[in-house]
Coordinates of C-alpha atoms and ligand atoms in Angstrom, one line a residue:
X1 CA 187.1 123.2 73.6
X2 CA 190.9 123.4 73.0
X3 CA 190.6 120.4 70.7
X4 CA 187.6 121.8 69.1
X5 CA 189.5 124.8 68.0
X6 CA 192.3 122.8 66.8
X7 CA 190.3 120.8 64.5
X8 CA 188.6 123.8 63.1
X9 CA 191.8 125.4 62.3
X10 CA 192.6 121.8 60.7
X11 CA 189.5 121.9 58.8
X12 CA 189.9 125.6 57.6
X13 CA 193.2 124.9 56.2
X14 CA 192.1 121.7 54.3
X15 CA 189.1 123.6 52.7
X16 CA 192.0 126.3 51.8
X17 CA 194.0 123.7 50.0
X18 CA 190.9 122.4 48.4
X19 CA 190.1 125.8 47.0
X20 CA 193.7 126.1 45.7
X21 CA 193.6 123.0 44.1
X22 CA 190.6 123.7 42.3
X23 CA 191.6 127.2 41.2
X24 CA 195.0 125.9 39.8
X25 CA 192.8 123.3 38.0
X26 CA 190.7 125.7 36.5
X27 CA 193.5 128.0 35.8
X28 CA 195.5 125.4 34.0
X29 CA 192.7 124.1 31.9
X30 CA 191.5 127.6 30.7
X31 CA 195.1 128.0 29.3
X32 CA 195.1 127.2 25.8
X33 CA 197.5 125.0 24.1
X34 CA 200.3 127.1 22.8
X35 CA 202.1 126.3 19.5
X36 CA 205.9 126.9 20.0
X37 CA 207.2 128.8 17.2
X38 CA 210.6 130.1 16.4
X39 CA 211.3 133.7 17.0
X40 CA 212.1 134.2 13.3
X41 CA 208.8 132.9 12.2
X42 CA 207.2 134.8 14.8
X43 CA 208.8 138.1 13.5
X44 CA 207.8 137.1 10.0
X45 CA 204.3 136.8 11.1
X46 CA 204.4 140.1 12.9
X47 CA 205.5 141.8 9.9
X48 CA 202.8 140.0 7.9
X49 CA 200.2 141.6 10.2
X50 CA 199.2 138.1 11.1
X51 CA 199.7 138.5 15.0
X52 CA 196.7 139.9 16.8
X53 CA 198.1 140.2 20.3
X54 CA 201.3 139.6 22.5
X55 CA 201.3 139.4 26.0
X56 CA 204.4 140.9 27.0
X57 CA 206.3 140.3 30.1
X58 CA 209.9 139.7 31.6
X59 CA 210.0 135.8 31.4
X60 CA 212.1 134.1 28.9
X61 CA 208.9 133.2 26.8
X62 CA 206.2 135.3 25.8
X63 CA 202.9 134.1 24.5
X64 CA 200.4 135.6 22.1
X65 CA 197.4 135.1 19.8
X66 CA 197.3 135.1 16.0
X67 CA 194.6 136.7 14.0
X68 CA 193.2 133.1 13.0
X69 CA 192.7 132.6 16.8
X70 CA 195.4 130.1 17.6
X71 CA 197.8 130.7 20.4
X72 CA 201.4 130.6 20.2
X73 CA 204.5 131.0 22.4
X74 CA 208.1 132.1 21.5
X75 CA 211.2 133.5 22.8
X76 CA 211.3 136.6 24.3
X77 CA 213.9 139.0 22.8
X78 CA 214.0 141.4 25.7
X79 CA 215.1 144.3 23.6
X80 CA 214.2 147.7 24.4
X81 CA 212.5 148.5 21.2
X82 CA 210.5 145.1 20.9
X83 CA 207.2 146.7 22.1
X84 CA 207.7 149.7 19.7
X85 CA 208.2 147.2 16.7
X86 CA 205.2 145.1 17.7
X87 CA 203.1 148.3 17.8
X88 CA 204.4 149.6 14.4
X89 CA 203.1 146.4 12.8
X90 CA 199.7 146.8 14.3
X91 CA 199.9 144.0 17.1
X92 CA 198.1 144.7 20.3
X93 CA 200.4 144.6 23.2
X94 CA 199.4 143.6 26.5
X95 CA 201.7 143.9 29.3
X96 CA 201.1 141.4 32.2
X97 CA 202.5 142.1 35.4
X98 CA 205.3 140.6 36.6
X99 CA 206.1 137.6 34.8
X100 CA 204.2 134.3 34.6
X101 CA 207.0 132.2 35.9
X102 CA 207.0 134.5 38.8
X103 CA 203.4 133.6 39.0
X104 CA 204.2 130.0 38.9
X105 CA 206.7 130.3 41.6
X106 CA 204.5 132.2 43.6
X107 CA 202.0 129.3 43.1
X108 CA 204.3 126.8 44.1
X109 CA 205.3 128.6 47.1
X110 CA 201.7 128.8 48.0
X111 CA 201.2 125.2 47.6
X112 CA 204.5 124.4 49.5
X113 CA 203.3 126.9 52.2
X114 CA 200.1 125.4 52.7
X115 CA 201.5 122.0 52.9
X116 CA 204.1 123.1 55.2
X117 CA 201.4 124.6 57.5
X118 CA 199.3 121.4 57.2
X119 CA 202.5 119.5 58.1
X120 CA 203.2 121.6 61.0
X121 CA 199.8 121.7 62.2
X122 CA 199.6 117.8 62.2
X123 CA 203.2 117.3 63.7
X124 CA 202.1 120.1 66.4
X125 CA 199.1 118.0 66.8
X126 CA 200.1 114.8 67.4
X127 CA 203.1 115.9 69.5
X128 CA 200.5 117.7 71.7
X129 CA 198.6 114.5 71.5
X130 CA 201.6 112.3 72.7
X131 CA 202.3 115.1 75.2
X132 CA 198.7 114.6 76.5
X133 CA 198.9 111.1 76.8
X134 CA 202.0 111.1 78.9
X135 CA 200.8 113.7 81.2
X136 CA 197.7 111.8 81.4
X137 CA 199.6 108.7 82.3
X138 CA 201.6 110.5 85.1
X139 CA 198.2 111.9 86.2
X140 CA 196.7 108.2 86.5
X141 CA 199.8 107.2 88.2
X142 CA 199.5 109.7 90.9
X143 CA 195.9 109.6 91.0
X144 CA 195.9 107.8 94.7
X145 CA 192.9 109.5 95.6
X146 CA 191.9 110.9 98.7
X147 CA 188.5 111.7 97.2
X148 CA 187.2 112.5 100.7
X149 CA 186.8 108.9 101.2
X150 CA 183.9 107.3 99.7
X151 CA 182.3 104.4 101.8
X152 CA 179.6 102.1 101.2
X153 CA 177.2 104.4 102.8
X154 CA 177.7 106.4 99.7
X155 CA 176.2 103.8 97.5
X156 CA 172.4 103.1 97.8
X157 CA 170.6 100.2 96.8
X158 CA 172.9 97.7 95.0
X159 CA 172.8 95.4 98.2
X160 CA 173.8 92.2 96.5
X161 CA 176.9 94.0 94.8
X162 CA 177.7 95.8 98.0
X163 CA 177.6 92.4 100.0
X164 CA 180.1 90.7 97.8
X165 CA 182.5 93.6 97.7
X166 CA 182.3 94.1 101.6
X167 CA 183.8 90.4 101.7
X168 CA 186.8 91.7 100.1
X169 CA 187.5 94.6 102.3
X170 CA 189.0 92.1 104.9
X171 CA 191.1 90.6 102.2
X172 CA 192.4 93.8 101.6
X173 CA 193.0 94.6 105.2
X174 CA 194.4 91.4 106.4
X175 CA 195.7 89.1 103.8
X176 CA 197.8 87.7 106.1
X177 CA 194.8 86.3 107.7
X178 CA 193.7 84.6 104.3
X179 CA 197.2 83.1 103.6
X180 CA 197.5 81.5 106.9
X181 CA 194.6 79.6 105.9
X182 CA 195.8 78.9 102.5
X183 CA 193.0 80.7 101.0
X184 CA 193.7 82.6 97.8
X185 CA 192.6 86.2 97.5
X186 CA 190.6 87.2 94.6
X187 CA 192.6 89.2 92.1
X188 CA 190.1 90.4 89.8
X189 CA 186.4 91.5 90.2
X190 CA 184.6 92.4 87.4
X191 CA 181.5 94.6 87.6
X192 CA 178.9 94.5 85.0
X193 CA 175.8 96.2 84.3
X194 CA 174.2 99.2 82.5
X195 CA 176.1 102.5 82.8
X196 CA 175.5 104.9 85.6
X197 CA 174.5 102.3 88.0
X198 CA 177.4 102.9 90.5
X199 CA 180.3 100.7 89.2
X200 CA 182.9 103.0 90.0
X201 CA 181.2 104.4 93.2
X202 CA 181.3 100.7 94.5
X203 CA 185.1 100.5 93.7
X204 CA 185.9 103.5 95.2
X205 CA 183.7 102.6 98.2
X206 CA 185.8 99.4 98.5
X207 CA 189.1 101.5 98.7
X208 CA 187.6 103.9 100.9
X209 CA 186.5 101.3 103.3
X210 CA 189.8 99.5 103.3
X211 CA 191.5 102.7 103.5
X212 CA 194.1 102.1 100.6
X213 CA 194.7 104.1 97.6
X214 CA 192.7 104.0 94.8
X215 CA 194.0 104.1 90.9
X216 CA 191.8 104.5 88.2
X217 CA 192.2 104.1 84.2
X218 CA 189.8 103.9 81.5
X219 CA 190.2 101.2 78.7
X220 CA 189.2 103.4 76.2
X221 CA 192.2 105.7 76.9
X222 CA 194.4 103.0 75.8
X223 CA 193.0 102.9 72.2
X224 CA 194.5 106.0 70.9
X225 CA 197.6 105.6 72.5
X226 CA 200.7 105.3 70.3
X227 CA 202.2 101.8 69.6
X228 CA 203.5 100.0 72.8
X229 CA 202.5 102.9 75.1
X230 CA 199.3 101.3 76.3
X231 CA 201.2 98.2 77.4
X232 CA 203.9 100.2 78.9
X233 CA 201.3 102.1 80.8
X234 CA 199.8 99.1 82.2
X235 CA 203.3 97.9 83.5
X236 CA 203.9 101.3 85.1
X237 CA 200.5 101.5 86.6
X238 CA 201.1 98.2 88.4
X239 CA 204.7 99.1 89.4
X240 CA 203.4 102.2 91.1
X241 CA 200.5 100.2 92.5
X242 CA 203.1 97.6 94.0
X243 CA 205.1 100.4 95.3
X244 CA 202.2 101.8 97.5
X245 CA 201.4 98.1 98.6
X246 CA 197.7 97.5 99.3
X247 CA 195.5 99.2 96.9
X248 CA 192.5 99.0 94.5
X249 CA 193.2 99.4 90.8
X250 CA 189.9 100.2 88.8
X251 CA 189.7 99.8 85.2
X252 CA 186.8 101.2 83.6
X253 CA 185.4 100.1 80.3
X254 CA 187.5 97.1 80.2
X255 CA 185.8 95.9 77.1
X256 CA 187.8 98.4 75.0
X257 CA 190.8 96.3 75.9
X258 CA 189.5 92.8 76.0
X259 CA 187.0 92.5 73.3
X260 CA 186.5 88.9 72.0
X261 CA 189.1 88.1 69.5
X262 CA 187.2 86.8 66.5
X263 CA 189.5 84.4 64.6
X264 CA 193.0 85.3 64.1
X265 CA 194.3 88.9 64.1
X266 CA 190.7 90.1 63.3
X267 CA 188.5 91.7 66.1
X268 CA 190.6 93.9 68.6
X269 CA 193.6 95.8 67.2
X270 CA 197.1 94.5 67.8
X271 CA 197.4 97.5 70.1
X272 CA 194.7 96.5 72.3
X273 CA 195.8 92.8 72.3
X274 CA 199.2 93.9 73.6
X275 CA 197.6 96.1 76.3
X276 CA 195.4 93.3 77.3
X277 CA 198.3 90.9 77.3
X278 CA 200.4 93.2 79.6
X279 CA 197.2 93.5 82.0
X280 CA 196.9 89.7 82.1
X281 CA 200.6 89.2 82.5
X282 CA 200.7 91.9 85.5
X283 CA 197.6 90.2 87.1
X284 CA 199.1 86.8 87.0
X285 CA 202.4 88.4 88.2
X286 CA 201.5 89.7 91.5
X287 CA 202.2 87.6 94.6
X288 CA 199.3 85.9 96.3
X289 CA 197.9 88.0 99.2
X290 CA 199.4 91.3 98.3
X291 CA 196.3 93.2 99.2
X292 CA 196.0 94.5 95.7
X293 CA 192.5 94.0 94.0
X294 CA 191.9 94.8 90.6
X295 CA 188.2 95.9 89.6
X296 CA 187.3 96.2 86.3
X297 CA 183.8 97.5 85.0
X298 CA 181.9 97.0 81.7
X299 CA 178.6 97.5 80.4
X300 CA 178.9 94.8 77.9
X301 CA 180.1 91.3 79.6
X302 CA 179.0 89.5 76.6
X303 CA 181.6 90.8 74.3
X304 CA 184.6 90.3 76.9
X305 CA 187.5 87.9 75.8
X306 CA 187.0 84.8 77.7
X307 CA 190.7 84.9 78.6
X308 CA 189.7 87.8 80.9
X309 CA 187.2 85.5 82.9
X310 CA 189.5 82.7 83.5
X311 CA 190.5 81.7 87.3
X312 CA 193.1 84.1 88.5
X313 CA 191.8 87.0 86.4
X314 CA 188.4 88.5 86.8
X315 CA 187.0 85.3 88.1
X316 CA 184.6 86.9 90.3
X317 CA 181.7 88.7 88.5
X318 CA 179.3 90.7 90.0
X319 CA 176.0 92.2 88.5
X320 CA 175.3 96.0 89.3
X321 CA 171.8 96.2 87.8
X322 CA 169.2 99.2 87.4
X323 CA 167.8 99.8 90.8
X324 CA 164.2 98.7 91.7
X325 CA 161.7 101.3 93.1
X326 CA 163.0 100.5 96.6
X327 CA 166.9 101.4 95.4
X328 CA 165.4 104.4 93.7
X329 CA 163.9 105.7 96.7
X330 CA 167.2 105.2 98.5
X331 CA 169.4 106.9 95.9
X332 CA 167.0 109.7 95.7
X333 CA 167.3 110.1 99.4
X334 CA 171.0 110.1 99.5
X335 CA 171.2 112.7 97.0
X336 CA 168.8 114.9 98.3
X337 CA 170.5 115.2 101.6
X338 CA 172.2 118.3 100.8
X339 CA 169.2 119.8 99.0
X340 CA 166.5 122.0 100.3
X341 CA 163.4 119.8 99.7
X342 CA 160.1 121.4 99.9
X343 CA 157.3 119.5 101.9
X344 CA 155.4 118.7 98.8
X345 CA 158.2 116.5 97.2
X346 CA 157.2 112.9 97.7
X347 CA 160.4 111.0 96.7
X348 CA 158.3 107.8 97.1
X349 CA 156.4 109.1 94.3
X350 CA 159.4 110.1 92.5
X351 CA 161.0 106.7 92.9
X352 CA 157.8 105.0 91.6
X353 CA 157.7 107.3 88.5
X354 CA 161.4 106.6 87.6
X355 CA 161.3 103.1 86.1
X356 CA 164.5 102.2 84.3
X357 CA 166.5 105.1 85.6
X358 CA 169.9 104.6 86.8
X359 CA 171.6 106.0 89.7
X360 CA 173.2 108.6 87.6
X361 CA 170.1 109.4 86.2
X362 CA 168.4 109.9 89.4
X363 CA 171.2 112.1 90.6
X364 CA 171.1 114.2 87.4
X365 CA 167.3 114.4 87.9
X366 CA 167.6 115.8 91.2
X367 CA 170.6 118.3 90.1
X368 CA 168.5 119.5 87.4
X369 CA 165.5 120.0 89.8
X370 CA 168.0 122.0 91.8
X371 CA 168.8 124.0 89.0
X372 CA 165.4 124.9 87.9
X373 CA 164.5 126.1 91.4
X374 CA 167.7 128.4 91.7
X375 CA 166.7 129.8 88.3
X376 CA 163.4 130.7 89.7
X377 CA 164.8 131.9 93.1
X378 CA 162.5 129.8 95.0
X379 CA 163.4 129.0 98.3
X380 CA 163.1 125.1 97.9
X381 CA 162.9 122.4 95.3
X382 CA 159.4 121.8 94.7
X383 CA 157.6 118.8 93.3
X384 CA 156.9 120.8 90.0
X385 CA 160.8 121.6 89.8
X386 CA 161.2 117.6 89.7
X387 CA 158.5 117.3 87.2
X388 CA 160.0 119.8 84.8
X389 CA 163.4 118.3 85.3
X390 CA 162.1 114.7 84.5
X391 CA 161.4 115.9 81.0
X392 CA 165.0 117.4 80.6
X393 CA 166.7 114.5 81.9
X394 CA 164.7 112.1 79.5
X395 CA 164.7 114.6 76.6
X396 CA 166.5 113.1 73.5
X397 CA 165.4 109.4 74.8
X398 CA 162.4 107.6 73.2
X399 CA 159.2 109.7 74.1
X400 CA 157.4 107.8 76.4
X401 CA 154.4 109.1 78.4
X402 CA 155.6 108.0 81.9
X403 CA 152.3 107.2 83.2
X404 CA 150.5 105.4 80.2
X405 CA 152.6 103.5 77.7
X406 CA 155.4 102.8 80.4
X407 CA 152.6 101.7 82.8
X408 CA 151.2 99.1 79.9
X409 CA 154.9 97.5 79.5
X410 CA 155.3 97.2 83.2
X411 CA 151.9 95.4 83.5
X412 CA 152.7 93.0 80.7
X413 CA 156.3 92.3 82.2
X414 CA 154.6 91.8 85.7
X415 CA 152.1 89.4 84.5
X416 CA 154.8 87.4 82.3
X417 CA 157.1 87.2 85.2
X418 CA 154.3 86.2 87.6
X419 CA 153.4 83.6 85.1
X420 CA 156.9 81.9 85.1
X421 CA 157.0 82.2 89.0
X422 CA 153.6 80.6 89.7
X423 CA 154.0 77.6 87.3
X424 CA 157.3 77.0 88.8
X425 CA 156.0 76.8 92.4
X426 CA 153.0 74.7 91.2
X427 CA 154.7 72.3 89.0
X428 CA 158.2 72.1 91.0
X429 CA 157.9 73.6 94.2
X430 CA 161.4 72.1 94.9
X431 CA 162.9 74.5 92.8
X432 CA 163.8 77.8 94.4
X433 CA 162.5 81.1 92.6
X434 CA 165.1 83.4 94.4
X435 CA 164.1 86.9 93.0
X436 CA 161.5 88.0 90.5
X437 CA 161.9 91.2 89.0
X438 CA 160.5 93.4 86.2
X439 CA 163.4 95.7 86.1
X440 CA 165.6 94.4 82.9
X441 CA 168.7 92.9 83.6
X442 CA 171.8 92.2 81.5
X443 CA 170.9 88.6 81.4
X444 CA 167.3 88.7 80.6
X445 CA 165.4 91.1 78.3
X446 CA 162.0 91.8 80.1
X447 CA 162.5 90.9 83.8
X448 CA 163.6 87.5 84.9
X449 CA 162.9 85.2 87.7
X450 CA 165.9 83.2 88.9
X451 CA 165.3 79.4 89.0
X452 CA 167.7 77.4 91.1
X453 CA 166.7 73.7 90.7
X454 CA 168.0 71.3 93.3
X455 CA 171.2 69.6 92.4
X456 CA 170.3 66.4 90.4
X457 CA 172.4 64.0 88.6
X458 CA 169.8 63.4 85.9
X459 CA 166.7 65.1 84.6
X460 CA 163.8 63.1 84.3
X461 CA 160.7 63.2 81.6
X462 CA 158.8 65.0 84.2
X463 CA 161.4 67.5 85.0
X464 CA 162.0 68.2 81.6
X465 CA 158.1 68.8 81.0
X466 CA 157.8 70.9 84.0
X467 CA 160.7 73.1 82.8
X468 CA 158.9 73.3 79.4
X469 CA 155.9 74.5 81.2
X470 CA 157.7 77.0 83.2
X471 CA 159.2 78.3 80.3
X472 CA 155.7 78.7 78.7
X473 CA 154.4 80.4 81.8
X474 CA 155.3 83.8 80.7
X475 CA 153.5 83.6 77.2
X476 CA 150.7 81.9 78.8
X477 CA 150.0 84.6 81.4
X478 CA 150.0 87.3 78.8
X479 CA 147.4 85.4 76.7
X480 CA 145.0 84.8 79.7
X481 CA 145.3 88.4 81.0
X482 CA 145.7 90.3 77.7
X483 CA 144.2 88.3 75.0
X484 CA 145.5 86.3 72.3
X485 CA 146.2 89.4 69.9
X486 CA 148.1 91.1 72.7
X487 CA 150.9 88.5 73.3
X488 CA 154.3 90.1 73.0
X489 CA 157.7 89.3 71.7
X490 CA 158.8 89.2 75.3
X491 CA 158.6 85.2 75.2
X492 CA 161.0 84.7 72.7
X493 CA 163.9 83.5 74.8
X494 CA 161.3 81.4 76.6
X495 CA 160.3 79.7 73.4
X496 CA 163.7 79.0 72.4
X497 CA 164.4 77.2 75.6
X498 CA 161.1 75.4 75.4
X499 CA 161.8 74.1 71.9
X500 CA 165.3 72.9 72.7
X501 CA 164.0 70.9 75.7
X502 CA 161.3 69.7 73.7
X503 CA 163.3 68.4 70.4
X504 CA 165.8 66.7 73.0
X505 CA 163.1 64.9 75.0
X506 CA 161.3 63.6 71.9
X507 CA 164.4 63.2 69.3
X508 CA 167.1 62.6 71.4
X509 CA 166.5 61.0 74.9
X510 CA 163.8 58.7 73.5
X511 CA 161.0 59.7 75.9
X512 CA 158.1 59.9 73.7
X513 CA 156.1 56.5 73.1
X514 CA 155.1 57.6 69.5
X515 CA 158.6 58.6 68.2
X516 CA 160.0 55.7 70.2
X517 CA 163.3 54.7 71.8
X518 CA 165.3 56.3 69.3
X519 CA 168.0 59.0 69.0
X520 CA 167.1 60.6 65.6
X521 CA 170.4 62.5 65.8
X522 CA 172.1 59.1 65.0
X523 CA 169.9 58.0 62.4
X524 CA 169.2 61.3 60.5
X525 CA 172.1 63.5 61.6
X526 CA 169.4 66.0 62.9
X527 CA 166.9 65.6 65.6
X528 CA 164.8 68.2 64.1
X529 CA 163.4 66.1 61.5
X530 CA 159.8 65.6 60.6
X531 CA 158.5 62.9 62.7
X532 CA 160.2 64.8 65.7
X533 CA 158.9 68.1 64.7
X534 CA 155.4 66.9 64.3
X535 CA 155.3 65.0 67.7
X536 CA 156.9 68.0 69.4
X537 CA 154.5 70.3 68.0
X538 CA 151.6 68.2 69.3
X539 CA 153.2 67.7 72.8
X540 CA 154.2 71.6 73.2
X541 CA 150.5 72.5 72.1
X542 CA 149.2 70.0 75.1
X543 CA 151.8 71.4 77.7
X544 CA 150.9 75.0 76.5
X545 CA 147.2 74.2 77.2
X546 CA 147.8 72.7 80.5
X547 CA 149.9 75.7 81.5
X548 CA 147.1 78.0 80.5
X549 CA 144.6 76.1 82.5
X550 CA 146.8 75.9 85.7
X551 CA 147.2 79.7 85.4
X552 CA 143.6 80.1 84.9
X553 CA 142.7 77.8 87.9
X554 CA 145.0 80.0 90.1
X555 CA 144.2 83.4 88.8
X556 CA 143.9 85.0 92.1
X557 CA 147.6 84.3 93.0
X558 CA 148.9 85.3 89.5
X559 CA 147.0 88.6 90.0
X560 CA 148.5 88.9 93.5
X561 CA 151.9 88.4 92.3
X562 CA 151.7 90.7 89.2
X563 CA 150.4 93.5 91.3
X564 CA 153.0 93.2 93.9
X565 CA 155.3 93.4 91.2
X566 CA 153.9 96.4 89.8
X567 CA 154.1 98.0 93.3
X568 CA 157.5 96.7 94.3
X569 CA 159.2 95.9 90.9
X570 CA 161.0 93.2 92.7
X571 CA 159.9 90.4 95.1
X572 CA 162.0 88.3 97.0
X573 CA 161.8 84.5 97.8
X574 CA 160.0 85.0 101.1
X575 CA 157.5 87.4 99.9
X576 CA 156.8 85.0 97.0
X577 CA 156.1 82.0 99.3
X578 CA 153.7 84.3 101.2
X579 CA 151.8 85.4 98.2
X580 CA 151.4 81.8 97.0
X581 CA 150.3 80.6 100.4
X582 CA 148.0 83.4 101.3
Ligands
ATP1 N1 173.5 103.3 93.7 C1 174.1 104.5 93.7 N2 173.9 105.3 94.7 C2 174.2 106.3 94.9 N3 174.6 107.0 93.9 C3 174.6 106.6 92.5 C4 174.4 105.1 92.5 N4 174.5 104.6 91.2 C5 175.0 105.9 90.4 N5 175.1 107.1 91.5 C6 175.3 108.2 91.2 O1 175.6 108.3 89.7 C7 177.1 108.5 89.5 C8 177.8 107.8 88.4 O2 177.8 106.5 88.7 P1 179.1 105.6 88.5 O3 180.1 106.7 87.8 O4 179.7 104.9 89.6 O5 178.6 104.6 87.5 P2 179.1 103.7 86.6 O6 178.3 102.5 86.7 O7 180.6 103.3 87.0 O8 178.7 104.2 85.1 P3 179.5 103.8 83.7 O9 179.3 102.5 83.2 O10 179.0 105.0 82.9 O11 181.1 104.2 84.1 C9 177.8 108.6 90.7 O12 178.9 109.4 91.0 C10 176.7 108.7 91.7 O13 176.4 110.1 92.0
ZN2 ZN1 159.8 85.0 80.2

């Protein structure tokens, strides 16, 4: 609010200046050119009746107009009878108030005043800004929480991320134990995932569980900072942290500091580079097993500078994804604990209908519902309030009819992912599919199936062919179920992978009889030459047809997997095995 007001004043002043500028411009331009004439010539002309008008003032010069329309300027005699003489010769005398120089001075004063005001305003503004940053800095330093102690109980869903962080609790509490075994404590943990998925919450929970202080800063806070202040803030943050001993340092929006440096000097500003360097120095500076853990969070792991991800820095990376239906149910339950819910509220149903909602959005949904219920003086929060809140929460987002369009998207994704999973299990049963989901992750667009091939030194021709079929499984399933015209762009990444594998198989590894035992990269410098392309296309078609046939032959299983995905959104390894065996 305050800042808003300040900027309003700034804008007003700025506009004021512009108006004055324009006025002056017009003023100057409307003024005629004046011929300077001697007083003597002037008087002769007056006596000759040639002078039409004189603008009389107290300034050293006077201006006037001749009968022929030209304007002149001459010395002002400032004699007492000057006006009388002019009048006697039939010249009109117009007395201008004050004098034009005074007007000029006034104008300059006005100008100076405005500039002064602006300068004052700006300096005040920036000194306030500096003040603000300095107080912010001390605020951060003293922000050693006791935020009524958040624990992992306060984080619903996100089981994998919670598990990874739970391991660290013991590291913080008993660093000596680990150093006795020569184990190095992880220094930096990077939490990545979409906004509002509970990254901050997890970091706080880690500090809460270990019962150590929690220091939080935000990367973007460092951007507007004056030169050098960012780096010194980092240093003082770590100094403070060391003073308290064991603690958790949380750096939100680390991408603001650690953007990929594109070439030399480009990319991030010098200032953020300096701040980032200070951070890296501090991190490699603290002693092993000190009991300090730095947790950073980002929504954009892909834009991070590699330097941040190196060993000894944020080498542990944990994905914090959007919750699936089960996770959403848990989050809804957690956040409705302190809210009076009517019996007609079915949180399972709400969870089911809030696909792609983050934890923060779910919390927001319940909060809005509570406000609507309160406004209507209802005793409890009813389903209709939640329905209404739903539209408030998604307002401004792409208008999606939550039952129809979303459902169609989900169905396509479900069959696509089921196709990948089923082909994996049919063609390479030794490959583990640890998880299938239709909730988009940072790494995959639609949904993804994790594929862990057994460790092998070499890939056989059969392996490559199988992997190509697995990649094609998504598109093949879409085509079988929804028809040739309904295939989607969801397979673009799959096709890229399949193409790369195929071109290598044919053009590089000499695995096709027709193209022979030749590495076409050596011969032509590019394996994607015409022979290879023609042959790859043929082979790809063959594999795609085989994939489709395989799915058709196992359509029952495909349907089962897809339907389970639609219902649960995520299927784990065991469940998948059961579905395939059944
Ligand atoms: N898994 C969860 N369990 C319970 N509450 C959650 C969960 N995820 C998010 N929330 C709610 O959303 C709020 C915001 O989450 P948080 O600030 O931790 O998200 P974030 O991932 O750090 O987001 P950002 O990337 O925007 O900083 C939390 O305070 C909490 O109320
Ligand atoms: Zn796919």
